[in-house]
mmCIF file of C-alpha atoms in Angstrom:
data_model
loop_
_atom_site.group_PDB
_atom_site.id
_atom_site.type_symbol
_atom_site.label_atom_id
_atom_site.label_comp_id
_atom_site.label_asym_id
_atom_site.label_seq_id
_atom_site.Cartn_x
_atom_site.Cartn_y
_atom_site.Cartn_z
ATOM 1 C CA UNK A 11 -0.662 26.077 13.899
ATOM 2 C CA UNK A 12 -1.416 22.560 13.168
ATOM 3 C CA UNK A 13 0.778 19.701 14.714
ATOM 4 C CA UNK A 14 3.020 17.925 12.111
ATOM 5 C CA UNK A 15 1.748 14.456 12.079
ATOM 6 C CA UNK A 16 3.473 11.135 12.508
ATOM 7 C CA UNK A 17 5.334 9.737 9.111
ATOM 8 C CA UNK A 18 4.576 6.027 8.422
ATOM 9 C CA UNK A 19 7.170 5.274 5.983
ATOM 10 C CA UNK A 20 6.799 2.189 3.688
ATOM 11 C CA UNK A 21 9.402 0.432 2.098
ATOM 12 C CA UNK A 22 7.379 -1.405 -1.019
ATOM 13 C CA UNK A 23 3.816 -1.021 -2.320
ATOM 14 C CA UNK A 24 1.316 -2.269 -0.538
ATOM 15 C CA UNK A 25 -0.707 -5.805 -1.994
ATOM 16 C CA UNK A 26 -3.764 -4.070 -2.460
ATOM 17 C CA UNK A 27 -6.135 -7.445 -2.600
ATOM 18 C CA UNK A 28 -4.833 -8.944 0.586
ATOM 19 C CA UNK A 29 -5.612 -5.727 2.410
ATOM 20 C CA UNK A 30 -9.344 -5.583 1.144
ATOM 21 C CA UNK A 31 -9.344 -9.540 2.455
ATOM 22 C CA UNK A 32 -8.118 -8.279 5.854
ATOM 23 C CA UNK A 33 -10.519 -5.335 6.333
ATOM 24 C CA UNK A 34 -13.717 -7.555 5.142
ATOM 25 C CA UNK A 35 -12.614 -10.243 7.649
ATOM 26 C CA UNK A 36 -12.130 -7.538 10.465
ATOM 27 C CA UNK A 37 -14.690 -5.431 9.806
ATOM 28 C CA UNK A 38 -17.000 -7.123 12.707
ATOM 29 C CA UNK A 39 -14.707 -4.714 15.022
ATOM 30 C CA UNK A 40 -16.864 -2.041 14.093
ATOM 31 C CA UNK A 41 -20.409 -3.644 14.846
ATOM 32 C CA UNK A 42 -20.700 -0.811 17.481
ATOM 33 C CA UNK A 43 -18.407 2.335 16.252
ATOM 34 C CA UNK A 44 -18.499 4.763 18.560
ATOM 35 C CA UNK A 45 -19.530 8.249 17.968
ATOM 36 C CA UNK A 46 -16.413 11.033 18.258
ATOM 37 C CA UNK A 47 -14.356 8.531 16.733
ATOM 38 C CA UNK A 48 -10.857 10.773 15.137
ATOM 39 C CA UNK A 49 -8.922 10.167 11.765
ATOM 40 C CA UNK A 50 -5.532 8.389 12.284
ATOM 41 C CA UNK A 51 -3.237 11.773 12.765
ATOM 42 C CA UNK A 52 -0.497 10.264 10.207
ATOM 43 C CA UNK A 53 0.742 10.298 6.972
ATOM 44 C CA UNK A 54 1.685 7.084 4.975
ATOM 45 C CA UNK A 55 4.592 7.734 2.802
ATOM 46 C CA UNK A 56 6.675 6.074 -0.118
ATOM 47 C CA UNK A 57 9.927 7.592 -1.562
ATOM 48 C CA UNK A 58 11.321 6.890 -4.543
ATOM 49 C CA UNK A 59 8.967 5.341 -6.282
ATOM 50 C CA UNK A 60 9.613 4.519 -9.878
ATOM 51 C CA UNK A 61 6.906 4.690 -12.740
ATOM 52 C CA UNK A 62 5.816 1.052 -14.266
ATOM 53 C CA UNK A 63 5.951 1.770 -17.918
ATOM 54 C CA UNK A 64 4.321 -1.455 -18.743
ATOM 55 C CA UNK A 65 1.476 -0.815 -16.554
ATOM 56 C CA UNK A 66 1.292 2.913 -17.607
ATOM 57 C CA UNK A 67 1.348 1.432 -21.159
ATOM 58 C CA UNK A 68 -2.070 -0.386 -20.286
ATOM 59 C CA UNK A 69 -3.689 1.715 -18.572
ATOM 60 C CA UNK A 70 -3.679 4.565 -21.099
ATOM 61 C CA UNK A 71 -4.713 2.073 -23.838
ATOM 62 C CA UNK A 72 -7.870 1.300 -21.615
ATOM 63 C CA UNK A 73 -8.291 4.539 -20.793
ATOM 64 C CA UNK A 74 -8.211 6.077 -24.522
ATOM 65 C CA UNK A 75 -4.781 7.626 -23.317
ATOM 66 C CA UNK A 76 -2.177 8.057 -26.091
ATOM 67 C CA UNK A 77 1.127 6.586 -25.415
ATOM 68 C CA UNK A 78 3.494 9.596 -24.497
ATOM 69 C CA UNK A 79 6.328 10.544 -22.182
ATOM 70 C CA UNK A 80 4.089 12.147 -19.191
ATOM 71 C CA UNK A 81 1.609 10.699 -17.002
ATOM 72 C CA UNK A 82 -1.993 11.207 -16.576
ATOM 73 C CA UNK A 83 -3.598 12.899 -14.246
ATOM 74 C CA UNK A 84 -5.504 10.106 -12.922
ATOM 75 C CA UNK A 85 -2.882 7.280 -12.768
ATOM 76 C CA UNK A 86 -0.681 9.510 -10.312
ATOM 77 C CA UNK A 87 -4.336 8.633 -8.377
ATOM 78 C CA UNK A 88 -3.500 4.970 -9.112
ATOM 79 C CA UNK A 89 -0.210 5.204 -7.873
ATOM 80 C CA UNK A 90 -1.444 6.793 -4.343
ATOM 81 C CA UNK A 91 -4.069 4.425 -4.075
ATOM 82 C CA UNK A 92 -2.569 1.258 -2.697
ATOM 83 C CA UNK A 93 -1.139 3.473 0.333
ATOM 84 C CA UNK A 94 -5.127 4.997 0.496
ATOM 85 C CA UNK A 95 -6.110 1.158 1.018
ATOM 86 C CA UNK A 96 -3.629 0.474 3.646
ATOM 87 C CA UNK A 97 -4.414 3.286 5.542
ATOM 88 C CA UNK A 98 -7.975 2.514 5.505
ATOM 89 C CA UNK A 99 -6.771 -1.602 6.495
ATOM 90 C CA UNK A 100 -5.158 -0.406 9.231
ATOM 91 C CA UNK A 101 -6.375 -0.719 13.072
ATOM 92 C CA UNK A 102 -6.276 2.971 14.060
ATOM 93 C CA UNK A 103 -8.903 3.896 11.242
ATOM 94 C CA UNK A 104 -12.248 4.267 12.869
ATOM 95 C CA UNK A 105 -14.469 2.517 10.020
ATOM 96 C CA UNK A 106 -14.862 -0.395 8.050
ATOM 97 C CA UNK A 107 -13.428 -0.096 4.629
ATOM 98 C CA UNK A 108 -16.385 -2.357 2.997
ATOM 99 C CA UNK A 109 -19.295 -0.351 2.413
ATOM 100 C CA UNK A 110 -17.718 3.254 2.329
ATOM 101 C CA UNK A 111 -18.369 4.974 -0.725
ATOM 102 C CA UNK A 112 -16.329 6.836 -3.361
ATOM 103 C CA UNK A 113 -18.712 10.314 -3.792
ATOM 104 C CA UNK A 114 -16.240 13.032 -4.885
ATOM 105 C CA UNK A 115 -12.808 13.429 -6.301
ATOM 106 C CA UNK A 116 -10.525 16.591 -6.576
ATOM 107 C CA UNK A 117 -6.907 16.498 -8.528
ATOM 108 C CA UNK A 118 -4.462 19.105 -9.617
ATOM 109 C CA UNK A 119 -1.701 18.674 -11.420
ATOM 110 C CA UNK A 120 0.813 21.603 -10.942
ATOM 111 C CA UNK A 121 3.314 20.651 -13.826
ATOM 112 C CA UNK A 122 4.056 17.980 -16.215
ATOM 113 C CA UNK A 123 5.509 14.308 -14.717
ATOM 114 C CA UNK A 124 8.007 12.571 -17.104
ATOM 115 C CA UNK A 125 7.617 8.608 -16.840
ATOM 116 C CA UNK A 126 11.270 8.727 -15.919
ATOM 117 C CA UNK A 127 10.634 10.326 -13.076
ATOM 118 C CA UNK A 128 11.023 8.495 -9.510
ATOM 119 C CA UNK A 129 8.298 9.874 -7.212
ATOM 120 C CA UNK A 130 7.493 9.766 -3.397
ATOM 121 C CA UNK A 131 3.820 9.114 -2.618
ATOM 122 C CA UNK A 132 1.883 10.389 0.507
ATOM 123 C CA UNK A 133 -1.212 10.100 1.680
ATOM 124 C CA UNK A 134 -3.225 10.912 5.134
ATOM 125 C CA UNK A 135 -6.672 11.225 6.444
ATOM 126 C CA UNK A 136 -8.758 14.524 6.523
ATOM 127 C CA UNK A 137 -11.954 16.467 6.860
ATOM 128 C CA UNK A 138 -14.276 13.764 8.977
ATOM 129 C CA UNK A 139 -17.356 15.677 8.428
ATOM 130 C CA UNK A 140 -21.629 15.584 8.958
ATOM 131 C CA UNK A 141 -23.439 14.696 5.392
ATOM 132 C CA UNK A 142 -27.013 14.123 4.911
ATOM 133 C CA UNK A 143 -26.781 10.255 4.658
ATOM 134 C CA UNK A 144 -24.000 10.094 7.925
ATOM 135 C CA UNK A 145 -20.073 11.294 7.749
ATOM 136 C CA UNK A 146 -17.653 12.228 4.843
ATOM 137 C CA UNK A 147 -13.987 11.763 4.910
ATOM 138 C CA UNK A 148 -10.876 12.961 2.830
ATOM 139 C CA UNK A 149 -8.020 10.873 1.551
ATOM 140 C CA UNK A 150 -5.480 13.635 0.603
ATOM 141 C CA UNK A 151 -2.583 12.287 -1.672
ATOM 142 C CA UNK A 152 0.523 13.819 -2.874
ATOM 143 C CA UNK A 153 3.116 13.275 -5.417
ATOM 144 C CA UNK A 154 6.641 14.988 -4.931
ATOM 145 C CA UNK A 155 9.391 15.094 -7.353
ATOM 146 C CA UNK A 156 12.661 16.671 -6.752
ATOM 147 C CA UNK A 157 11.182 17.972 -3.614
ATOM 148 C CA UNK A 158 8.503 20.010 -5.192
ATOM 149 C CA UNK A 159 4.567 18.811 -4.618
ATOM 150 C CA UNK A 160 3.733 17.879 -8.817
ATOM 151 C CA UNK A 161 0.295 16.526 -7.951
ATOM 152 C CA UNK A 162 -2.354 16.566 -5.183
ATOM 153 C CA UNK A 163 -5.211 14.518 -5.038
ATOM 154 C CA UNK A 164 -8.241 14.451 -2.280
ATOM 155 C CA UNK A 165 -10.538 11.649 -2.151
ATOM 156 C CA UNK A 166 -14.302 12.142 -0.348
ATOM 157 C CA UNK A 167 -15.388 8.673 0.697
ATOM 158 C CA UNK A 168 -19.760 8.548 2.188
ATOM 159 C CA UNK A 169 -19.635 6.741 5.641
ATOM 160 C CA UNK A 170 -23.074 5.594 5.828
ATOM 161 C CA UNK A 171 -25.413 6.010 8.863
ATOM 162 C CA UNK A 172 -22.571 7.446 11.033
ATOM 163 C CA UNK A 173 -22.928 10.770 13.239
ATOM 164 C CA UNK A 174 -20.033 12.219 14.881
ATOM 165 C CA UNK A 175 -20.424 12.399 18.609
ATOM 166 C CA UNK A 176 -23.438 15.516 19.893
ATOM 167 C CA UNK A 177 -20.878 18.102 20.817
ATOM 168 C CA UNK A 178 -19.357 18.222 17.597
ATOM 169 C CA UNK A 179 -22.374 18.072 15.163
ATOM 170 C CA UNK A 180 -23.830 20.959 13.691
ATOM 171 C CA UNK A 181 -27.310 22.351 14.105
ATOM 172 C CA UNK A 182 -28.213 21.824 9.981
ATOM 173 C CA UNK A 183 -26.707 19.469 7.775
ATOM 174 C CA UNK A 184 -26.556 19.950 4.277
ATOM 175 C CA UNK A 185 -25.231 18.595 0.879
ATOM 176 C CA UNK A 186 -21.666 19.558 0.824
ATOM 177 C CA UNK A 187 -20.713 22.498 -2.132
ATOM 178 C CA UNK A 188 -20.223 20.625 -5.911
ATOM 179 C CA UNK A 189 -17.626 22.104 -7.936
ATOM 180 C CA UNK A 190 -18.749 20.093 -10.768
ATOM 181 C CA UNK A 191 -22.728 20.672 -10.116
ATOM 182 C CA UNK A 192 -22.337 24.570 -9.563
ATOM 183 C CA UNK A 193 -20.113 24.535 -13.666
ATOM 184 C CA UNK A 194 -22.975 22.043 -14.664
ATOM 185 C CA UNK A 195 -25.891 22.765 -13.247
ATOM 186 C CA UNK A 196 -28.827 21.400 -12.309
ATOM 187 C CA UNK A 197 -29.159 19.381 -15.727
ATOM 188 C CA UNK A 198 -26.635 17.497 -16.858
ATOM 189 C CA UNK A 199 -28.129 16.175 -20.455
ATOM 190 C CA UNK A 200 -28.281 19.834 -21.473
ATOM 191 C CA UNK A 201 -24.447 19.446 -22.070
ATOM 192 C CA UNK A 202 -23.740 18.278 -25.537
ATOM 193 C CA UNK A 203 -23.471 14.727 -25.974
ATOM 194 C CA UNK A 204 -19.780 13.944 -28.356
ATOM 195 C CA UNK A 205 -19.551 9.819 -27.321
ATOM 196 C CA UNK A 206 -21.268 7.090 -26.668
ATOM 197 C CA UNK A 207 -19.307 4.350 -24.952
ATOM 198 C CA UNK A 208 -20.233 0.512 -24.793
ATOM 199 C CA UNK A 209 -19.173 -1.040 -21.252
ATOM 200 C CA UNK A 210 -18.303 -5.124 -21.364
ATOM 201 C CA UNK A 211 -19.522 -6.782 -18.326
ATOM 202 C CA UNK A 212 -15.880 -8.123 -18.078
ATOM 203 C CA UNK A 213 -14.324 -3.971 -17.578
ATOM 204 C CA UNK A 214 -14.232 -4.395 -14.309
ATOM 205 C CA UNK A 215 -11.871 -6.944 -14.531
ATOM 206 C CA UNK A 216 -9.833 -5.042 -16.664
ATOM 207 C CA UNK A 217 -9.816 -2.338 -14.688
ATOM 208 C CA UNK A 218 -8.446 -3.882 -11.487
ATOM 209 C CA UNK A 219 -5.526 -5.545 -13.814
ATOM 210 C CA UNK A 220 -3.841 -2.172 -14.793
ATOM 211 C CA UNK A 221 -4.793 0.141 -11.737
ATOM 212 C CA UNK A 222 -5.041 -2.645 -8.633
ATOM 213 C CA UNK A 223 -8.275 -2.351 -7.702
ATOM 214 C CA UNK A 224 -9.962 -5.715 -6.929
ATOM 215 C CA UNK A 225 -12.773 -4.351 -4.989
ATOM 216 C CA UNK A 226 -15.345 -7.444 -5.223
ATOM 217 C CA UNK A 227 -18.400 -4.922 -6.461
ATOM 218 C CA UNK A 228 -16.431 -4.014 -9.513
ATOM 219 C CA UNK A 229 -14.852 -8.029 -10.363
ATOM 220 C CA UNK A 230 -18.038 -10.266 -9.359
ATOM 221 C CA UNK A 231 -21.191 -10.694 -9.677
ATOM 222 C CA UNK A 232 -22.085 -12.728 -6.868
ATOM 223 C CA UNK A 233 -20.442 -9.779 -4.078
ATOM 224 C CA UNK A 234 -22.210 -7.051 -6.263
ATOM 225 C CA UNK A 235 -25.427 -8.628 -4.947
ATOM 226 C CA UNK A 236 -24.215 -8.987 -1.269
ATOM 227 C CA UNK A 237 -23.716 -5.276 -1.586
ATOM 228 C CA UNK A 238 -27.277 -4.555 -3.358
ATOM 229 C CA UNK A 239 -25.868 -4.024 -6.806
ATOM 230 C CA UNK A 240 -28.022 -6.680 -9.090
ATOM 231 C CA UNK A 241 -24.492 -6.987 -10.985
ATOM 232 C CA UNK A 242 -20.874 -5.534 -10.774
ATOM 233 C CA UNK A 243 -20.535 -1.925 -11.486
ATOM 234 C CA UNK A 244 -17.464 -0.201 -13.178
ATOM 235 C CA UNK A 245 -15.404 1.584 -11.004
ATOM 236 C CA UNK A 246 -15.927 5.263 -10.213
ATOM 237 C CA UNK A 247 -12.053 5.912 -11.202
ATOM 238 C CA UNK A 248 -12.644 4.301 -14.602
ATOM 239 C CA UNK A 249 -15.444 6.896 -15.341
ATOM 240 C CA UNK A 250 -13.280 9.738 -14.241
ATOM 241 C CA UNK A 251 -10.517 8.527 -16.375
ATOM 242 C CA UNK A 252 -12.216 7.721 -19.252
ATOM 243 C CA UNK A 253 -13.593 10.942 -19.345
ATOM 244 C CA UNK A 254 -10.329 12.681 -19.516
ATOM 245 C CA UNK A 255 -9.078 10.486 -21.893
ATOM 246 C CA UNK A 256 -11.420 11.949 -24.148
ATOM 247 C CA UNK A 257 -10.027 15.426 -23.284
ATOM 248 C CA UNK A 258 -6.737 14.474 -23.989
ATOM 249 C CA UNK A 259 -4.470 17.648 -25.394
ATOM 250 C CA UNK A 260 -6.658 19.713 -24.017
ATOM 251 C CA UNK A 261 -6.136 19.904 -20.347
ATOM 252 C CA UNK A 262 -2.506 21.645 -20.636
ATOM 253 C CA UNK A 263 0.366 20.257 -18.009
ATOM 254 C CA UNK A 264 -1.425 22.255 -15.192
ATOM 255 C CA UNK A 265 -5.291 21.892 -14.515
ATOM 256 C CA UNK A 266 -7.398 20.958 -11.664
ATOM 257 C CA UNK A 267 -10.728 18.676 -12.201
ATOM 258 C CA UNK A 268 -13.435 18.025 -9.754
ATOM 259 C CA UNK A 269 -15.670 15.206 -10.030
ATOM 260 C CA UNK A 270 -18.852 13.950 -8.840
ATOM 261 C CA UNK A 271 -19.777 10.331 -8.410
ATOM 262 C CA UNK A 272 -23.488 9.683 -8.549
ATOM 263 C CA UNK A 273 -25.381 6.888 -9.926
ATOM 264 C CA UNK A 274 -22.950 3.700 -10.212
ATOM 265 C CA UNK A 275 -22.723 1.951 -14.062
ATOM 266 C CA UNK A 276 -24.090 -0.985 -14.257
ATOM 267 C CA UNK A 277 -22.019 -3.913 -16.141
ATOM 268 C CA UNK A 278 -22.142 -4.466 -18.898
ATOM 269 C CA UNK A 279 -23.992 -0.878 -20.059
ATOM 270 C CA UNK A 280 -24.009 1.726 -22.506
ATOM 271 C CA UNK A 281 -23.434 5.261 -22.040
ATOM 272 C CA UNK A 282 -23.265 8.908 -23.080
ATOM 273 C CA UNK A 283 -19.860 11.377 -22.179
ATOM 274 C CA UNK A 284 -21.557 14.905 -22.356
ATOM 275 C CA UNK A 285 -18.799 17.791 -23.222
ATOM 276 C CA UNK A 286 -19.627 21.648 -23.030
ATOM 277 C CA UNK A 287 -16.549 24.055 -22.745
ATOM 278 C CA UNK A 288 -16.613 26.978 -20.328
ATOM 279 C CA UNK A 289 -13.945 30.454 -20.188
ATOM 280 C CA UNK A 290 -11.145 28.280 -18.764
ATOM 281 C CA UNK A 291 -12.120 24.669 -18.973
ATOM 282 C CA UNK A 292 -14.862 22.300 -19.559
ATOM 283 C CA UNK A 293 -18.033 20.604 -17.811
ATOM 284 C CA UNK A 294 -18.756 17.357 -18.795
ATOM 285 C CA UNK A 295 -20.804 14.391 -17.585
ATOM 286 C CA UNK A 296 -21.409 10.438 -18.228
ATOM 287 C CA UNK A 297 -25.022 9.341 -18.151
ATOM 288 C CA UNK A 298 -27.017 6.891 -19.082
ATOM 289 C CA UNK A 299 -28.258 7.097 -23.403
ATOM 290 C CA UNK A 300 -31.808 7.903 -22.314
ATOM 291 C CA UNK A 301 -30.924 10.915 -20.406
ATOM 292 C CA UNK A 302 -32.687 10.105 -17.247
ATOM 293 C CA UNK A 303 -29.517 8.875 -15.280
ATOM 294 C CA UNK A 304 -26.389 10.549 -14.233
ATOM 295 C CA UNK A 305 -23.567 8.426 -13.465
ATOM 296 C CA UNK A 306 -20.767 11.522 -12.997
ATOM 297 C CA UNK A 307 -20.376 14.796 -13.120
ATOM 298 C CA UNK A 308 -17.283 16.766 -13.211
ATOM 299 C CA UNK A 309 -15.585 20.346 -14.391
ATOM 300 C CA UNK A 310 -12.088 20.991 -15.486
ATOM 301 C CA UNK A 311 -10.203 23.962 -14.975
ATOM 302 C CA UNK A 312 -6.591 25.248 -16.242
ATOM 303 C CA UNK A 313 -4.511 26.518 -14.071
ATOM 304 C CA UNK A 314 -2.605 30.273 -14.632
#
């Protein structure tokens, strides 16, 4: 039986900005990470936490959400997120926030959430495991209600270049399973293409007003390049968002989607949202007009 971990409990959200400051200014600390490094064994929690409207209202209209009484999907992510961040800011996490990469995201929503609804927020570390280009890691978030779990997220973040310590790696490492690319398959631009969506070069912005994220890569230019982006690149949330924005009424108050993050957008940019509908759900994908790019990939299923 696994040991219950430690409960950090907050008492406000967490300034999202100031903590990507901190970690980029710290992040020398882990010049020399050492291998067998362990997730921090807690759980960051917020109770009661009350739904902006105003924000919500934003959101949805950048998102291609309809204005209605229950909340996507993806903003309960949004709501998680600042508590992802300061978990990753903190000391006790064994690697630098700047650099690791979003690759995969997995959310289920078990019943509908009202906007009235007050909710209390969790998140912890999970999974540290071997990938082809160095570790993976899990954020797993919850939303409770009432007592009862309405939403559970896990995000898969790419450490790059890291290996856990020689005891503890495998013999073969391999691509981890894809949901998404196992409903797709191995071509996404056979799925039929339904939008075509033009991409300012100013979305990222807009982006990191409604859902918090002021990630540099995604805001400006000049620390797209430090990263090796030749200009700021939307975020990976926006893609999986707008994508079920364009699904709207037909996900049902309980579903689970998968996604894949692959090639990042480029801003500004133009691209395709590829539908196809499968017994119980849908396979989509956004890629680039010419079909030679995928930028996500990602499956929807309803739940029984």
């Amino acid at each position: 039986m696994s040991p219950i971990p430690a409960i950090e409990e907050l008492d406000r959200v967490p300034s999202i900005g100031p903590l990507i400051l901190k970690a980029a200014v710290t992040s020398s600390r882990y010049s020399k990470i050492s291998h067998g490094r362990t997730l921090p064994d807690r759980e960051v929690r917020l109770i009661d936490l009350p739904i902006d409207v105003d924000t919500l209202a934003d959101y949805s209209h950048l998102m291609g959400y309809s204005l209605r009484n229950d909340v996507p999907t993806t903003f309960l992510h949004v709501m998680a997120f600042p508590l992802q961040v300061h978990l990753m800011a903190s000391r006790d996490f064994p690697f630098p926030m700047a650099g690791m990469v979003h690759v995969a995201n997995t959310m289920t929503q078990h019943c509908r959430v009202e906007v009235t609804e007050p909710l209390t927020m969790s998140v912890r570390a999970d999974r540290l495991v071997p990938h082809p280009k160095g570790l993976t890691l899990d954020l797993v978030s919850s939303a409770e209600s009432q007592g009862e779990v309405v939403w559970e997220g896990r995000s898969t973040y790419l450490v790059r270049g890291q290996s856990l310590a020689k005891e503890r790696q495998p013999g073969r490492v391999t691509e981890p399973a894809s949901a998404a690319r196992d409903a797709i398959g191995p071509d996404p631009f056979s799925l039929g293409q339904i939008a075509v969506w033009r991409l300012g070069a100013d979305l990222g912005r807009r982006y990191a007003a409604v859902a918090g994220d002021v990630n540099p890569i995604h805001v400006n230019p000049l620390a797209a390049k430090a990263f090796g982006f030749p200009r700021a690149i939307a975020h990976g949330m926006w893609t999986h968002a707008r994508a079920l924005g364009a699904l709207e009424g037909r996900l049902g108050d309980r579903h689970t989607v998968a996604v894949e993050f692959r090639k990042p957008i480029l801003l500004p940019s133009t691209v395709a949202f590829r539908l196809r509908q499968d017994t119980g759900g849908y396979a989509f994908a956004v890629t680039d007009r010419a079909g030679e790019r995928e930028h996500m990939i990602g499956v929807v299923s309803h739940a029984a």
